[in-house]
CSV table of C-alpha atoms and ligand atoms in Angstrom, one decimal:
chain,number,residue,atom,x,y,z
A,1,UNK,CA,-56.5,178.8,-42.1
A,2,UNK,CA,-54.1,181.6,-42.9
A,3,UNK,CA,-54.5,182.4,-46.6
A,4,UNK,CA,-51.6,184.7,-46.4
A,5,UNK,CA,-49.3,181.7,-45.6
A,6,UNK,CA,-51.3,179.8,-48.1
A,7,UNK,CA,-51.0,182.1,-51.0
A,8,UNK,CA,-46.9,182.5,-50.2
A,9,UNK,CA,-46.5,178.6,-50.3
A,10,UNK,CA,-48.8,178.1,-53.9
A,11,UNK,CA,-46.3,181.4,-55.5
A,12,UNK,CA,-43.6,180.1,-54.5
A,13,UNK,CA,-44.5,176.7,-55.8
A,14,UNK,CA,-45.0,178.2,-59.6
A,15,UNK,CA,-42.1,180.7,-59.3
A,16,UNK,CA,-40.7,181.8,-62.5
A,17,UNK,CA,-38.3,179.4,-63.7
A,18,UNK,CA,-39.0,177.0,-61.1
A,19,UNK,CA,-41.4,174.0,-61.8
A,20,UNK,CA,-42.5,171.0,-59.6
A,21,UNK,CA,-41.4,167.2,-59.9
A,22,UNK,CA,-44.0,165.0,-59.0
A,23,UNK,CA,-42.3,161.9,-57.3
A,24,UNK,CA,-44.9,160.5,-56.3
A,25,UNK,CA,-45.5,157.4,-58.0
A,26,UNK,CA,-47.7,154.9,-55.9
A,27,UNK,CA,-46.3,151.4,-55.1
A,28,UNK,CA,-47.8,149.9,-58.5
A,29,UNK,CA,-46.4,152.9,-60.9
A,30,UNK,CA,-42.9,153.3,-59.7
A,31,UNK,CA,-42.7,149.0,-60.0
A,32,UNK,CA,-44.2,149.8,-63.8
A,33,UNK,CA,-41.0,152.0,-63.9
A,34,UNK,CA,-38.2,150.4,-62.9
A,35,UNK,CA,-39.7,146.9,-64.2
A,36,UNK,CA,-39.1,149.3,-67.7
A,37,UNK,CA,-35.0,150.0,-67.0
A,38,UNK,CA,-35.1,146.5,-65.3
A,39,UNK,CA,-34.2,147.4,-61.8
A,40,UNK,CA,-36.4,145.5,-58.7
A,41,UNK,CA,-38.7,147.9,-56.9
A,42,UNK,CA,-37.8,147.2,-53.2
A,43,UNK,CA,-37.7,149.3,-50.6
A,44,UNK,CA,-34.0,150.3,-51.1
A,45,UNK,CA,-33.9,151.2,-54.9
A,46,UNK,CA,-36.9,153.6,-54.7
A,47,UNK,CA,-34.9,155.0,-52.3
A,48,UNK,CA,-32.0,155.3,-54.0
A,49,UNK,CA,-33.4,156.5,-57.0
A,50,UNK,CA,-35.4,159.3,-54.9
A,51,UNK,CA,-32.6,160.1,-52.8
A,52,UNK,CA,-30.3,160.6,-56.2
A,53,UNK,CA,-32.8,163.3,-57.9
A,54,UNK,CA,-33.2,165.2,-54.4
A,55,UNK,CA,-29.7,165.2,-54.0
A,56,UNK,CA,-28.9,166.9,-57.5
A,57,UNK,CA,-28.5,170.2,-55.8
A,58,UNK,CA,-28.2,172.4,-58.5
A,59,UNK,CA,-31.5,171.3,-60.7
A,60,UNK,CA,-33.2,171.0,-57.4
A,61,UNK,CA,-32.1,175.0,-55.9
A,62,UNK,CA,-32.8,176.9,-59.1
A,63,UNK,CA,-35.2,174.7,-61.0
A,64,UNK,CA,-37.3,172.8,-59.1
A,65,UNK,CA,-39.7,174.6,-56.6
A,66,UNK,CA,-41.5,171.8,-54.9
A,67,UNK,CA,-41.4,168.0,-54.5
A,68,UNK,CA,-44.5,165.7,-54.5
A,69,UNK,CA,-44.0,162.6,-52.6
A,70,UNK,CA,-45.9,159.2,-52.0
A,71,UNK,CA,-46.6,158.1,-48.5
A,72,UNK,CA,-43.6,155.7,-48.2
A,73,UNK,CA,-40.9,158.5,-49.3
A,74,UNK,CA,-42.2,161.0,-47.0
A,75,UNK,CA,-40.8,159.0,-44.3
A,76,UNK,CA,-38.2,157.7,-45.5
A,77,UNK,CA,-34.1,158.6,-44.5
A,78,UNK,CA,-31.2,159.2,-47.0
A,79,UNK,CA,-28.3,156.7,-46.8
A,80,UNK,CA,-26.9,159.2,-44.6
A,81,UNK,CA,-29.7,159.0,-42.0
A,82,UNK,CA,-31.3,163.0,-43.2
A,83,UNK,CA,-34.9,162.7,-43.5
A,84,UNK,CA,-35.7,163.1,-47.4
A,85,UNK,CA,-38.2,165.9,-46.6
A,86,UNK,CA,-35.2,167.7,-44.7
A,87,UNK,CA,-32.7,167.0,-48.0
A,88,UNK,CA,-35.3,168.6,-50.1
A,89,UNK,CA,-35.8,171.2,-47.8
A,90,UNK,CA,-32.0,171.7,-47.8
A,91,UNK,CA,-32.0,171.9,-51.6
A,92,UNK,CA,-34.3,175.4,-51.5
A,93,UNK,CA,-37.2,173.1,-52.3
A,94,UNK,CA,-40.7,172.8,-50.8
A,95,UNK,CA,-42.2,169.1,-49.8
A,96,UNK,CA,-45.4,167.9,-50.6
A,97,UNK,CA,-47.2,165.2,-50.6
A,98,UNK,CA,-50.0,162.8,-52.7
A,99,UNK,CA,-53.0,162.4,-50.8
A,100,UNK,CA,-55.3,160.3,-53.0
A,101,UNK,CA,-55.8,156.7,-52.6
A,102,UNK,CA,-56.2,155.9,-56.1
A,103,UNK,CA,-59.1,156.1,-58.7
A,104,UNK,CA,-61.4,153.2,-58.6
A,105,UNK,CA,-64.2,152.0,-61.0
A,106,UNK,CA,-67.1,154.2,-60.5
A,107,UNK,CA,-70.7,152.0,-59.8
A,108,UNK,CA,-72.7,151.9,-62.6
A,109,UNK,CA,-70.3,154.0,-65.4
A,110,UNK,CA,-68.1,151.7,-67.1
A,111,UNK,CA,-65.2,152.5,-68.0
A,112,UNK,CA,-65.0,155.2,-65.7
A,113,UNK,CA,-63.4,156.0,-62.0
A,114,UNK,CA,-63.6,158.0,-58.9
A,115,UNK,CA,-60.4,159.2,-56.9
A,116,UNK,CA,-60.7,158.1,-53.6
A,117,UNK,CA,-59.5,158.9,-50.5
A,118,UNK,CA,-61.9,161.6,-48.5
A,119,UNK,CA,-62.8,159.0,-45.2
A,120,UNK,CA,-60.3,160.0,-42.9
A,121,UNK,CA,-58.3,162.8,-45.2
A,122,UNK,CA,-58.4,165.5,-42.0
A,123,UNK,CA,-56.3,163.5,-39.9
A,124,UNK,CA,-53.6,162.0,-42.5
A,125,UNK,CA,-53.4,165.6,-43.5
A,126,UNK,CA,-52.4,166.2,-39.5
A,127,UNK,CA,-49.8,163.7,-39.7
A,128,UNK,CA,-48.2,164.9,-43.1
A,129,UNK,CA,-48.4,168.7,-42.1
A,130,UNK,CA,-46.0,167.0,-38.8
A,131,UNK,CA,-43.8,165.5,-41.4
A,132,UNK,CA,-43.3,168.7,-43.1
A,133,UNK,CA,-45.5,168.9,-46.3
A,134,UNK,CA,-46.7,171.9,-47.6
A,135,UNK,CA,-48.5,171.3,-50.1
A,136,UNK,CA,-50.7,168.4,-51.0
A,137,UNK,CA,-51.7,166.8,-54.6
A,138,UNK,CA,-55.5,164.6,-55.6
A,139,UNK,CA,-55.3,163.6,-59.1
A,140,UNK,CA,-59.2,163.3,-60.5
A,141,UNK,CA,-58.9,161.0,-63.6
A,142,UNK,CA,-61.4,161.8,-66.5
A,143,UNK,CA,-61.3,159.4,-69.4
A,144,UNK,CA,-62.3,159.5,-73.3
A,145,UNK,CA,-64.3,157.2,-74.9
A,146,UNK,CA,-67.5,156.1,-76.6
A,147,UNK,CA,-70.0,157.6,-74.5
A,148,UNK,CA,-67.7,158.6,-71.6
A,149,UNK,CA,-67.0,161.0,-69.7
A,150,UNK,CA,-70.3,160.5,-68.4
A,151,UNK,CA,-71.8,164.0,-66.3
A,152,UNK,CA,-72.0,161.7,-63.1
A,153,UNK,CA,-68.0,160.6,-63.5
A,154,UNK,CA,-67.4,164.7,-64.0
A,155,UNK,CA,-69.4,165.7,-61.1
A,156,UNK,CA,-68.4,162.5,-58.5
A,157,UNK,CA,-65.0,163.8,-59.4
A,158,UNK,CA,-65.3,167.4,-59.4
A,159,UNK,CA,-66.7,167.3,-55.7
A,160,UNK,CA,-64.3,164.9,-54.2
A,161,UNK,CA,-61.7,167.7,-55.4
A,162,UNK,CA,-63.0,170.0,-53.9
A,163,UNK,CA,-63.6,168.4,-50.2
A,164,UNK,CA,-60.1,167.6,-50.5
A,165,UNK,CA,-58.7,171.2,-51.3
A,166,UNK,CA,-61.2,172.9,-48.5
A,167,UNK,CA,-59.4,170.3,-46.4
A,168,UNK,CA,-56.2,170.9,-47.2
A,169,UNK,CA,-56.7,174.8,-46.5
A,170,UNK,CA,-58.4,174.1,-43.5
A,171,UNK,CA,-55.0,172.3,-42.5
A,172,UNK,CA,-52.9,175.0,-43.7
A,173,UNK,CA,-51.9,173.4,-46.9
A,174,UNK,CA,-51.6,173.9,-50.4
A,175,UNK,CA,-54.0,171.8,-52.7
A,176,UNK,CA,-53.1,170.6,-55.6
A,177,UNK,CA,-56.3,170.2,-58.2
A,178,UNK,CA,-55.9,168.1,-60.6
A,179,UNK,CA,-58.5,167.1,-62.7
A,180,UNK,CA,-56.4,165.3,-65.7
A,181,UNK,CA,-57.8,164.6,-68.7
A,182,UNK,CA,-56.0,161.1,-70.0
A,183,UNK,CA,-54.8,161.1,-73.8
A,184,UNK,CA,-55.5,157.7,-74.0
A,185,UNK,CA,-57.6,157.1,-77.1
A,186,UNK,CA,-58.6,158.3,-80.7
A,187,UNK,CA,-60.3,161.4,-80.1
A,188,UNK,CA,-59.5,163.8,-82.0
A,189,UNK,CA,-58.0,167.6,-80.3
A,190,UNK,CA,-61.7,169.3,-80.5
A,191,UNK,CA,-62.8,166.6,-78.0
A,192,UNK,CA,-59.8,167.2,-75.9
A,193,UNK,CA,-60.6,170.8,-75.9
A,194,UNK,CA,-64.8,170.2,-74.8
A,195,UNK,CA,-64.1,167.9,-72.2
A,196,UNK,CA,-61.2,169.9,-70.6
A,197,UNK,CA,-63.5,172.6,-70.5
A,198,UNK,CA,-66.8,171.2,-69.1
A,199,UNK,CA,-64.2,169.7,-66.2
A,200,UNK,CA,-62.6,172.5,-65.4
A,201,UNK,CA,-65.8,174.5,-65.3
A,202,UNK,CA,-67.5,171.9,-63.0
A,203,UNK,CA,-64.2,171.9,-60.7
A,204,UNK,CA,-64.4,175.4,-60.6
A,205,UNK,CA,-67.8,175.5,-59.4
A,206,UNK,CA,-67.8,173.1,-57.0
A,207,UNK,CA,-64.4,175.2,-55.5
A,208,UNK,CA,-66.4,177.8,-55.1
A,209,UNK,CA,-69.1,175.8,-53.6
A,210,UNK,CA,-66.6,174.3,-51.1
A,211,UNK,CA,-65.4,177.9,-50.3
A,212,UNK,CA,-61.8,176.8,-51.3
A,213,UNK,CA,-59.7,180.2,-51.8
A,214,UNK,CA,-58.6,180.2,-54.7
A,215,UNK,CA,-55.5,182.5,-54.0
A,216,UNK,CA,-54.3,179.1,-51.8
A,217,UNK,CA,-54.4,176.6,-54.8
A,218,UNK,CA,-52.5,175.4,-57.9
A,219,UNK,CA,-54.1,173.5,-60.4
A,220,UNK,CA,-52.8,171.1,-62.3
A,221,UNK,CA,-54.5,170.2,-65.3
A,222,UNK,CA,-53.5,168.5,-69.0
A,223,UNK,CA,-52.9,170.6,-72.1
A,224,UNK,CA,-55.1,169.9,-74.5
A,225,UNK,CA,-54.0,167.7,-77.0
A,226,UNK,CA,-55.6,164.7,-79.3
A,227,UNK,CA,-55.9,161.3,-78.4
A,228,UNK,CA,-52.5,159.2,-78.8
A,229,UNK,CA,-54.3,156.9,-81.5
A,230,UNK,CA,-56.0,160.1,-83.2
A,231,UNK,CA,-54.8,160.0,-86.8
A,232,UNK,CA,-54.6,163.7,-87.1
A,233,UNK,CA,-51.8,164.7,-84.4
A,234,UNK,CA,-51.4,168.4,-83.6
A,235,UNK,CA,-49.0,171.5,-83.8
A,236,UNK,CA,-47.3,172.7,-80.8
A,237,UNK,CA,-48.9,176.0,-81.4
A,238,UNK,CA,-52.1,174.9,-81.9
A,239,UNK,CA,-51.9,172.6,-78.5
A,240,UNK,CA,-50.8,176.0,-77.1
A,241,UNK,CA,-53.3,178.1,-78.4
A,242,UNK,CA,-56.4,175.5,-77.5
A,243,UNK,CA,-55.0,175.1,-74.3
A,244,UNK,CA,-54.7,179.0,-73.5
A,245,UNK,CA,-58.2,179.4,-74.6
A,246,UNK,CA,-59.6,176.7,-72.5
A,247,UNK,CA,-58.0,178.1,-69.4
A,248,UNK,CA,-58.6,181.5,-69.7
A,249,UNK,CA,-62.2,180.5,-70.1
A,250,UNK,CA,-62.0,178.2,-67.2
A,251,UNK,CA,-59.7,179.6,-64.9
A,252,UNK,CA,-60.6,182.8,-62.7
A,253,UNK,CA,-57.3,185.5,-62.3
A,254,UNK,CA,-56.6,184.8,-58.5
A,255,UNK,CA,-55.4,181.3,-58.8
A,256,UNK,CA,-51.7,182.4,-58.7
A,257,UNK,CA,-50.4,179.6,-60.7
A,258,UNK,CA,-51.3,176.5,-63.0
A,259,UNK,CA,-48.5,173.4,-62.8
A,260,UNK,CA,-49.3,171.2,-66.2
A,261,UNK,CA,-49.0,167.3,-66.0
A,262,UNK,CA,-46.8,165.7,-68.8
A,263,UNK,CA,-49.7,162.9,-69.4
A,264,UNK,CA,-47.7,160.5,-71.7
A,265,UNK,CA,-46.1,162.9,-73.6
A,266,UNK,CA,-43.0,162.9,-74.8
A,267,UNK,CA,-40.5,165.1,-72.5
A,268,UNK,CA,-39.3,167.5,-74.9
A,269,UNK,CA,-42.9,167.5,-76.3
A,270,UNK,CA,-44.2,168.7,-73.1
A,271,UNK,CA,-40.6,170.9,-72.5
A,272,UNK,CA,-41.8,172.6,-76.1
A,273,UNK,CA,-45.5,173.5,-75.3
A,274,UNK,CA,-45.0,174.6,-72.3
A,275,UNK,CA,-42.6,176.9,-73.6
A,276,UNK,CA,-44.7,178.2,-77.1
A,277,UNK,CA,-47.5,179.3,-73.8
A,278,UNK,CA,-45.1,181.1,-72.0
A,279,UNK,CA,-43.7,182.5,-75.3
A,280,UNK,CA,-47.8,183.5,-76.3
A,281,UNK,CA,-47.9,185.0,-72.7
A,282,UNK,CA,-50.4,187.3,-71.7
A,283,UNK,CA,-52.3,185.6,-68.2
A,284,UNK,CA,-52.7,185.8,-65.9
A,285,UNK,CA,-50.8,183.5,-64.1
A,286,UNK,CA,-47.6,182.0,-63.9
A,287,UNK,CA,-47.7,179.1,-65.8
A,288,UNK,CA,-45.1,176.0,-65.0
A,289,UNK,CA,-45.0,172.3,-64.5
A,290,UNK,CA,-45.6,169.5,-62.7
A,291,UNK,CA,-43.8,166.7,-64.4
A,292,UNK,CA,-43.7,163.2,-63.6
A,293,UNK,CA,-42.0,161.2,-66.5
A,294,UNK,CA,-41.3,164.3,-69.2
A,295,UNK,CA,-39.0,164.9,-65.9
A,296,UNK,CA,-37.6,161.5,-65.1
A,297,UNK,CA,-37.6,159.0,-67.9
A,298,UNK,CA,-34.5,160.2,-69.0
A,299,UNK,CA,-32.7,160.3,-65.2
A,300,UNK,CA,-34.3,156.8,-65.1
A,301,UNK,CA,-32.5,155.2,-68.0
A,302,UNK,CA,-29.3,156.8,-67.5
A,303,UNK,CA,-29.4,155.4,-63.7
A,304,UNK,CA,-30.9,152.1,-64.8
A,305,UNK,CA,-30.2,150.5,-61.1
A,306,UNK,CA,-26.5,151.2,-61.0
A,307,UNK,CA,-24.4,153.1,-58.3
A,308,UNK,CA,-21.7,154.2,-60.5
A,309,UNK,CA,-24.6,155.6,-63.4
A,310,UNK,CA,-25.5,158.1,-60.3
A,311,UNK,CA,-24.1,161.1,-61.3
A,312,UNK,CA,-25.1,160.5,-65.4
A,313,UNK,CA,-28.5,160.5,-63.8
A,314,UNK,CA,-28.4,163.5,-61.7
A,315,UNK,CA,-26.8,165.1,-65.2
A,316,UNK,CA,-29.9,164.0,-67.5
A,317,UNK,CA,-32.5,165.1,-64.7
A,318,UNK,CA,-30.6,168.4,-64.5
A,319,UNK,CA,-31.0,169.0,-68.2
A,320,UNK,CA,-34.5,168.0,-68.0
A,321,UNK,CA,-34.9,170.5,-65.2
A,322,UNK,CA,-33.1,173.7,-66.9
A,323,UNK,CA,-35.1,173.0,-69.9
A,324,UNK,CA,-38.6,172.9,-68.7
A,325,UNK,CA,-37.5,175.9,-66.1
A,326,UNK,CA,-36.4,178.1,-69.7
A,327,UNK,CA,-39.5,177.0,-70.8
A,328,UNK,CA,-41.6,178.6,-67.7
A,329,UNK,CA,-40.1,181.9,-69.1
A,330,UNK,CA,-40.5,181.2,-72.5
A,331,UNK,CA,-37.0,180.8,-73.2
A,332,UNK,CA,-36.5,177.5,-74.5
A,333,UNK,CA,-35.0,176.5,-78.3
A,334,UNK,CA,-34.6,173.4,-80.0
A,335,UNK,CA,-31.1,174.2,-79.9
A,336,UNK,CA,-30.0,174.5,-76.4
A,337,UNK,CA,-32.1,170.6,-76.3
A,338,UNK,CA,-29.6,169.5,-78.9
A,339,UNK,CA,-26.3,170.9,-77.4
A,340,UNK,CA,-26.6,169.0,-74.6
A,341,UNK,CA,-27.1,166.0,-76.4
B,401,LIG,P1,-47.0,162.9,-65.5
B,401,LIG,O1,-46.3,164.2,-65.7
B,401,LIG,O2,-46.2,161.7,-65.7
B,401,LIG,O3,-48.4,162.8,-66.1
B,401,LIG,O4,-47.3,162.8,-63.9
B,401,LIG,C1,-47.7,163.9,-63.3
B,401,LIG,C2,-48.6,163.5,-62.1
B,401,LIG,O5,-48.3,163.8,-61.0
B,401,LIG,C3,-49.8,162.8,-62.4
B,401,LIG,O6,-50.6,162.8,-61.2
């Protein structure tokens, strides 16, 4: 392992400005997807789709720092033949790719699931490392309930993170940790806020058990935010403020960056917090995002399946991009949102 070379890689990844788009939708999500603009999910329209957000070359050189991929994209070809890890590459942008295999219902703890993936992780990491990821992304999925998270659902998780980011460095790649709490449910933004921090305290640990290097990483966590169904919805400042505390009470100095998920909400929700953070300031790290839909739901619509509706696409991802990169630096306004509309 060359933590030099790792720690380059995971700051260039949460550059200022620059975020990451997670592309990396398993075969089941990205079907979700499109069945929601009605396009088919074959082979040729993920594709397509793919192939039309790496190919927006201006969002993609001065906003969007890395790309994660799914299996099935990483070795796939443009329609001109390029590689799509080579396009992206092109573009200024670093590849990277989703390791996981999923979370499945943990034994004995309804309600509840561990990520797999571990049995064999060393040599699929070998293969992607050929392919030419950098980086690599587990997603550790904690739930909110009655009587969940259980410790033994925190813990399972928590370790299996960590095996997979000591494996990652040990292949010269960047992990991604993600331990995301889900937003699903009633709970109220207090019980966002304990449960965030009991994970991210356990994840730390077990890092640190692992002998992960923390200057090598990025974590990728939620904000914290109330349940969906909680009656009592929160304040982008107070979402920013809870979320800063948690972190800085979680989150040792030398990670060099933290990449937030979007979790369900809204883009220009998660565009806005992110910014009202960077606005706050004072960490010490960069922090940036990792956005899966509060980065493509609006590319998705505008494309809706249709050649011609390529480049309104590549227009409402850039927008999306530019917005969440002011945001990194704390430079966002309602107002720049509502001129481009
Ligand atoms: P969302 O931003 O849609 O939550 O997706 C990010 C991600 O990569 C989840 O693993």
């Amino acid at each position: 392992m060359n933590l030099v070379e790792l720690n380059k890689i995971a700051t260039a990844m949460v550059a200022p400005g620059k975020g990451i788009l997670a592309a990396d939708e398993s075969g089941g999500t990205i079907k979700k997807r499109f069945d929601a603009i009605g396009v088919d999910s074959t082979e040729n329209n993920r594709r397509d789709y793919r192939e039309l957000l790496f190919r927006s070359a201006k969002a993609m050189s001065e906003r969007i720092s890395g790309v994660i991929l799914f299996d099935e994209t990483i070795r796939q070809k443009g329609a001109d033949g390029t590689p799509l890890v080579r396009v992206i590459e092109q573009a200024g942008s670093i590849p990277g790719i989703k390791v996981d295999k999923g979370a499945k219902p943990l034994a004995f703890s309804p309600g509840e699931t561990i990520t797999e993936g571990l049995d064999g992780l060393r040599e699929r990491l070998i293969e992607y490392r050929d392919l030419g990821a950098r980086f690599c992304k587990w997603r550790a999925v904690i739930d909110i309930g009655p009587g969940i998270p259980s410790y033994n659902c925190i813990s399972a998780n928590a370790h299996a993170l960590a095996r997979y980011a000591a494996l990652c460095q040990e292949q010269s790649l960047v992990p991604i940790v993600e331990p995301e709490v889900l937003m699903d449910g009633d709970h109220d933004i207090a019980r966002c806020e304990e449960v965030t921090e009991f994970v991210l305290k356990t994840v730390f640990q077990e890092l640190y058990y692992a002998k992960v290097q923390l200057e090598g990483m990025v974590l990728k966590p939620n904000m914290v935010v109330p349940g969906k169904k909680c009656a009592k919805q929160a304040s982008d400042m107070e979402i920013a403020e809870k979320t800063l505390r948690v972190l800085k009470a979680c989150v040792p100095a030398s990670v060099p960056g933290i990449a937030f998920l979007s979790g369900g909400q809204s883009d220009v929700e998660a565009t806005a917090r992110l910014d009202v953070m960077n606005k706050i300031g004072g960490v010490p790290w960069n922090l940036t995002f990792s956005y899966g839909r509060a980065l493509q739901a609006a590319p998705q619509k505008a494309w809706s399946g249709k050649t011609e509706n390529r480049e309104k696409a590549q227009t409402a991802f850039a927008h999306r991009a530019e917005m969440n990169g002011l945001a990194t630096l704390g430079k966002w306004t309602r107002e720049l949102e509502k001129k481009a509309a």
